[in-house]
Coordinates of C-alpha atoms in Angstrom, one line a residue:
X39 CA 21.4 -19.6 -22.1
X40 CA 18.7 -17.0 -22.2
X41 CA 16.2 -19.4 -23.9
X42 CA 16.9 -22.6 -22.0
X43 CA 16.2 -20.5 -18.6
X44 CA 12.8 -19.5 -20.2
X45 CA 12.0 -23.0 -21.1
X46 CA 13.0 -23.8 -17.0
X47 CA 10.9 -21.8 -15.8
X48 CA 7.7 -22.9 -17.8
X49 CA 8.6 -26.3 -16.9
X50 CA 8.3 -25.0 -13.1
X51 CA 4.8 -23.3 -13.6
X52 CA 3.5 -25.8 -16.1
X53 CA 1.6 -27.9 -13.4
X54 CA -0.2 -24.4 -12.4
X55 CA -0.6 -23.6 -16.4
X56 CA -1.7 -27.1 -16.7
X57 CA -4.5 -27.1 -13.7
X58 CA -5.8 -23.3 -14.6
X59 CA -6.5 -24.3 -18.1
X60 CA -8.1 -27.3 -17.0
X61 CA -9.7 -27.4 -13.9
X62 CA -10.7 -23.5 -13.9
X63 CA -10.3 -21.5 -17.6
X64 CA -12.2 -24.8 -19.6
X65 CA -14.8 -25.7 -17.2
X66 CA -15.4 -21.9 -16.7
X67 CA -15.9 -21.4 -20.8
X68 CA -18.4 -24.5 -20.7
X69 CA -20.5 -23.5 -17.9
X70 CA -20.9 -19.8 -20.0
X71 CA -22.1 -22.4 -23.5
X72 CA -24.3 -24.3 -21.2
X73 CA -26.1 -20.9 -19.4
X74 CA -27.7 -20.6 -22.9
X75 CA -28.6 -24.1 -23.6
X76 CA -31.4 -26.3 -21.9
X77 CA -28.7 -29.1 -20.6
X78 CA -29.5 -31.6 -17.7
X79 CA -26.2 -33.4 -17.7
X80 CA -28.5 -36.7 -18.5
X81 CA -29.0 -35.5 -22.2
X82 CA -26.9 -33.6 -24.6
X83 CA -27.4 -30.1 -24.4
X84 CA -30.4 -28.1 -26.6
X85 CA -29.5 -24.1 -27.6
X86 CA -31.9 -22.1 -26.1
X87 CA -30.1 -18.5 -26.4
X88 CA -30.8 -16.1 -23.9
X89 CA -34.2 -18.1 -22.4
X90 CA -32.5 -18.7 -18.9
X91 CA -31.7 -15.2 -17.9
X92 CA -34.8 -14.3 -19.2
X93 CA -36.8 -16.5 -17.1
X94 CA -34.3 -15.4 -14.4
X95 CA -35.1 -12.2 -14.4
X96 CA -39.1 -12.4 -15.5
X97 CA -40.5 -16.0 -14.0
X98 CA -38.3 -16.9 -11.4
X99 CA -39.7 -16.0 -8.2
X100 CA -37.1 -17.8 -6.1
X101 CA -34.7 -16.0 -7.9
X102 CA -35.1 -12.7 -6.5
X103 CA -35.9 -14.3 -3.1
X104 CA -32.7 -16.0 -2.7
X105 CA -31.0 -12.9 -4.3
X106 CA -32.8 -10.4 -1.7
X107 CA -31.8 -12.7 1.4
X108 CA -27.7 -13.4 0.4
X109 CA -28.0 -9.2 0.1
X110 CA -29.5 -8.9 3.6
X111 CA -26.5 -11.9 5.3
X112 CA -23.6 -10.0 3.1
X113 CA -25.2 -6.4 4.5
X114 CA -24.8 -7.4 8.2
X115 CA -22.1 -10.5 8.1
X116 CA -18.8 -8.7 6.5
X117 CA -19.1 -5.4 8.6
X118 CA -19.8 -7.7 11.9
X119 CA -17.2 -9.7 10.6
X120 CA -14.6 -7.0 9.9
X121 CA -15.7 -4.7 13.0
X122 CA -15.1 -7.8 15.4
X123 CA -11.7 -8.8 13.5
X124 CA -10.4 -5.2 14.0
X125 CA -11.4 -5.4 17.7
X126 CA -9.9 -8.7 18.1
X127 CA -6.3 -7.4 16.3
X128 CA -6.1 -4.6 18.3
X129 CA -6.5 -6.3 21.5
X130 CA -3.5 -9.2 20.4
X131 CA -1.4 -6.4 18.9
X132 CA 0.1 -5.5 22.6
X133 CA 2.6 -6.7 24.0
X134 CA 1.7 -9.1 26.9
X135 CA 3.3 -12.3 28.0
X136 CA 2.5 -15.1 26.2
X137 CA 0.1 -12.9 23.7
X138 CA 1.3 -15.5 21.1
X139 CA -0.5 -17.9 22.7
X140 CA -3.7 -16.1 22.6
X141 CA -3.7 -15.3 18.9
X142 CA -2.9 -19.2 17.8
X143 CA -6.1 -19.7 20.5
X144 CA -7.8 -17.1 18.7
X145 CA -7.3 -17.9 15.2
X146 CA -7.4 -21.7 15.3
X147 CA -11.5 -21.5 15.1
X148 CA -11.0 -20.1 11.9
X149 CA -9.5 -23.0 10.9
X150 CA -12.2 -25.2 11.1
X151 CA -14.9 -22.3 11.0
X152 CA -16.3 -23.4 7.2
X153 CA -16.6 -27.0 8.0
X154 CA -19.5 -29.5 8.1
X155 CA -18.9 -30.2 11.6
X156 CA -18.7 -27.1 12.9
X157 CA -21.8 -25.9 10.9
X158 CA -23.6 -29.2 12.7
X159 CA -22.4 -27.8 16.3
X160 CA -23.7 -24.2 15.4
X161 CA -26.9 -25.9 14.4
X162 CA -26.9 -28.1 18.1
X163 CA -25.9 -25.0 19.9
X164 CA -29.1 -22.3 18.3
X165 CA -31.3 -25.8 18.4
X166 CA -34.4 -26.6 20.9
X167 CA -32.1 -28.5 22.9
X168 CA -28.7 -26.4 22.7
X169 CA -27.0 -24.0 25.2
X170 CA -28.8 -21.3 23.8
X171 CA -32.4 -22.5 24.2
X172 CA -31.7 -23.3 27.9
X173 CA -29.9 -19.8 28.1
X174 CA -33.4 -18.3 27.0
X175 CA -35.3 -20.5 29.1
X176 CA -33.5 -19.0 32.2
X177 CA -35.6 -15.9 31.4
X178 CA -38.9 -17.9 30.8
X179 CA -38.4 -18.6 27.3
X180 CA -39.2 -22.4 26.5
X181 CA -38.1 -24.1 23.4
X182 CA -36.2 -20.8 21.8
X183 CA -35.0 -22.8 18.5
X184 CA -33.2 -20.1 16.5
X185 CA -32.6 -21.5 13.6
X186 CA -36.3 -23.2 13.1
X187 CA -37.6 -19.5 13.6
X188 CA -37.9 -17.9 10.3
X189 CA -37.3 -14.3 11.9
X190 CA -33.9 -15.3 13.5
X191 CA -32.2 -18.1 11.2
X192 CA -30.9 -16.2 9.1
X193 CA -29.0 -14.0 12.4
X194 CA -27.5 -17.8 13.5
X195 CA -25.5 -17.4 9.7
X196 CA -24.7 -13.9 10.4
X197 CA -23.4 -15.1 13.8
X198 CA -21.5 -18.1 12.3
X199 CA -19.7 -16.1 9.6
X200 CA -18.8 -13.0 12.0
X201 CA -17.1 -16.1 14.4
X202 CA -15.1 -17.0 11.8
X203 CA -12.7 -13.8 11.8
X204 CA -9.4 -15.0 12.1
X205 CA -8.0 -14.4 8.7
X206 CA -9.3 -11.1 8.3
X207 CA -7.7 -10.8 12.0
X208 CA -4.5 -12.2 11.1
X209 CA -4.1 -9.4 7.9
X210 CA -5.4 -6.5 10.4
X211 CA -3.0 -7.3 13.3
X212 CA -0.4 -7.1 10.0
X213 CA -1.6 -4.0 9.5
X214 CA -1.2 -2.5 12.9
X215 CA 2.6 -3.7 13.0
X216 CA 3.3 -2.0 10.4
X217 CA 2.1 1.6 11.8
X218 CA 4.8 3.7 12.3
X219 CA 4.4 4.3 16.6
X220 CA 5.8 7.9 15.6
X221 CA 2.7 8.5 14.5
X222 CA 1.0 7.5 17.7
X223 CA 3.7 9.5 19.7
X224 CA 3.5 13.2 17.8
X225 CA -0.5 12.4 18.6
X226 CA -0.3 12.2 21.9
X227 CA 2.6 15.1 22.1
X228 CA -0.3 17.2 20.1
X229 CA -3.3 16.3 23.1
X230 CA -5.0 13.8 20.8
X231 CA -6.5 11.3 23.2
X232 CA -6.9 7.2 22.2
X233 CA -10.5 7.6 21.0
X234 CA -9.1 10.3 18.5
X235 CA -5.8 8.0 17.8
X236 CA -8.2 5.2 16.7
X237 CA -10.3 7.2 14.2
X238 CA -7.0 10.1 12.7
X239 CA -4.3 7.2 13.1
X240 CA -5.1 4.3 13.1
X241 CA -8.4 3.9 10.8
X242 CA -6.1 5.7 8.0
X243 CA -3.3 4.0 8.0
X244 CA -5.5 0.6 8.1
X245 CA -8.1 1.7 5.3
X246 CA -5.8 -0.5 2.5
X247 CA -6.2 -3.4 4.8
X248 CA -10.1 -2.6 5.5
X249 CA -10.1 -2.4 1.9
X250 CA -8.7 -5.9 1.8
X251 CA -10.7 -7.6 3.7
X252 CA -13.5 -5.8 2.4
X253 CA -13.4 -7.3 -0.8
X254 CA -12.4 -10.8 0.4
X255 CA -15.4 -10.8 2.4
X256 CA -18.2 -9.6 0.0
X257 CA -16.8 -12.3 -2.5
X258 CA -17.0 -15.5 0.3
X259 CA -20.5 -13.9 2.2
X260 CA -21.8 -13.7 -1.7
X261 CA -20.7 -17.8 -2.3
X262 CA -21.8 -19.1 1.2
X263 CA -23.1 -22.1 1.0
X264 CA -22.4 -25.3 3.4
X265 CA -24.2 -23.0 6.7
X266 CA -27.0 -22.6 4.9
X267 CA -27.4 -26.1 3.5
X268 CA -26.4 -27.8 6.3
X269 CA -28.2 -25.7 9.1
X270 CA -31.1 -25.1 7.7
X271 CA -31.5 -25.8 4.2
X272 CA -32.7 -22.9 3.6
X273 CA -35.9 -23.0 5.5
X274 CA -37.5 -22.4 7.6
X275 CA -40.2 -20.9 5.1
X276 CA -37.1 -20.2 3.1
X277 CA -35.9 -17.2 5.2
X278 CA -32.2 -18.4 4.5
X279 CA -32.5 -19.5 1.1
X280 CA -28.9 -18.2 -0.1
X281 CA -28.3 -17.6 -3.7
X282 CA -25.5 -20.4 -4.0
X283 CA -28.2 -22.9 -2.4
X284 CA -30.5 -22.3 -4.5
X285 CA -28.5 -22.6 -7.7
X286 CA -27.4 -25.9 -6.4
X287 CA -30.7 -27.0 -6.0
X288 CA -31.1 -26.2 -10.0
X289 CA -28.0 -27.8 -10.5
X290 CA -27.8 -31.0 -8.4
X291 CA -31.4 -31.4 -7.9
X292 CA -33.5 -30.4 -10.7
X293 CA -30.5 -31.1 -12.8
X294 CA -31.2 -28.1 -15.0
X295 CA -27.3 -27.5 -15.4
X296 CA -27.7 -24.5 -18.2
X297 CA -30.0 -22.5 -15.8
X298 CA -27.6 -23.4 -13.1
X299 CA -25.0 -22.3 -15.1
X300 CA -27.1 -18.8 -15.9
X301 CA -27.5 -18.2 -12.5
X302 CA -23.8 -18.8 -11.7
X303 CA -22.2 -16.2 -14.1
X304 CA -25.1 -13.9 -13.1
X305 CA -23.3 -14.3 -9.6
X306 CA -20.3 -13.7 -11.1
X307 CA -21.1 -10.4 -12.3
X308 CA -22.7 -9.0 -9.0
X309 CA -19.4 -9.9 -7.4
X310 CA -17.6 -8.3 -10.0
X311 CA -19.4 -5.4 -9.7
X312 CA -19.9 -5.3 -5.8
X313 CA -16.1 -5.6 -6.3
X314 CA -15.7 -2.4 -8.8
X315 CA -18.2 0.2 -7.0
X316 CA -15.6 -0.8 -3.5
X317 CA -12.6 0.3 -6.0
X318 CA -14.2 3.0 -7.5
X319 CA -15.4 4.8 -3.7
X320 CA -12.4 3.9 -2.4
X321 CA -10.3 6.6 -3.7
X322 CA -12.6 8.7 -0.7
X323 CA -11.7 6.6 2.4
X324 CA -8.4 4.4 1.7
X325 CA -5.4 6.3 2.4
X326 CA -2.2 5.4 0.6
X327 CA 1.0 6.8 1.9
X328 CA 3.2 7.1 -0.9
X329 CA 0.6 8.5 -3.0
X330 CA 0.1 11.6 -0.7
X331 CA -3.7 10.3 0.6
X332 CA -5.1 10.3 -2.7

């Protein structure tokens, strides 16, 4: 009986085993052969060692130009992001009539927030002609284009990915349900006023969804691509030229598919590590209540 309800449940996971192995664990295994072979998907590939990361790292000056900038938009776009999420929560975790409303309202932009057409509108609305040159132009500033000047592009994809908070919303205002009010009450009983609440309560008992979110963000802000490409392709004078854009172009474009692949598990590891230093500070900030604060 024991056996046969083992072999059940594989049968119920198989199609996930199945499509990991597949679609995700094989392909991945490949694109680490191909980073170390010269391979343009029109030939068969030709083993070159370790000559893509070292022209990565020694000859590519795109490299560390597209590197420098997806720093810079992951810098500013996940603590906007998270800072305006938070707000947001807060805000839709009272209880007002028809609140629910609000947060569906609220939320549903995130829905759509990645898309192609949405990433068109953005382009519309920061373009010569959108509401935000003929906002400008109120104030005697004719033909503001923000995302055809080099020193503000890159703030329109900053903008874009701080709009689309409703996820990391969505988890926070989870967060804030689950904070005991008792905690809120003996604060106020002790003088502490909602400034103080906000930073000794609430911040705490939050930080393992900060944490969260956190992490999530720093891995999509790290892969963003479809703004950039469809926006502004990385111009103008490549002032948004995103990593994942330009190892696309390599891939897709030059069709030099093992240094796109070289460049994509070199990605991989920065997450991975972006990832690991969070982890490893966090034991300073993110407050776990069964484990005493530790």
């Amino acid at each position: 009986m024991k056996s046969y309800a083992n072999v059940t449940g594989y049968l119920f996971i198989s199609p996930f085993l199945i499509g990991f192995f597949v679609l995700t664990f094989y392909p991945m295994l490949q694109s680490l052969y191909f980073s170390f072979t010269d391979y343009s998907l029109l030939e068969p590939g030709r083993w070159v060692g370790t000559n893509n990361y070292v022209r990565m790292f020694t000859a590519d000056p795109n490299f560390a130009t597209s590197l420098g900038i997806t720093f810079t938009y992951v810098m500013f776009a996940v603590p906007l992001k998270l800072l305006f999420a938070l707000l947001v929560a807060m805000f839709l975790n009272k209880e007002l009539k028809g609140i629910s409303v609000y947060r569906t309202l609220i939320y549903l932009p995130s829905l759509i927030g990645g898309s192609i057409a949405v990433a068109v509108l953005w382009k519309n609305i920061f373009g010569a002609e959108g509401f935000v040159s003929k906002l400008f132009s109120w104030f005697g500033v004719e033909n503001m284009s923000m995302v055809t000047n080099p020193q503000t592009a890159l703030s329109t994809l900053i903008l874009l990915q701080a709009w689309q908070f409703g996820s990391a919303m969505i988890i926070f205002l989870a967060g804030l349900k689950q904070i005991p009010r008792e905690l809120y009450e003996a604060s106020s009983v002790d003088g502490a006023s909602k400034v103080r609440q906000f930073f000794s309560v609430t911040l705490p008992m939050l930080s393992p969804i900060i944490l969260f979110n956190l992490i999530l963000g720093l891995i999509g802000s790290f892969q963003m691509f479809t703004q950039a490409f469809v926006i502004t392709k990385g111009g103008p004078l490549k002032s948004t030229y995103m990593y994942a854009l330009y190892l696309y172009e390599k891939a897709f474009g030059s069709f030099q598919m093992g240094y796109a692949s070289a460049l994509a598990w070199v990605l991989l590891l920065i997450i991975a590590a972006a990832t690991a230093i969070n982890f490893a500070i966090s034991r300073y900030w993110v407050f776990y209540e069964n484990e005493g604060g530790k």
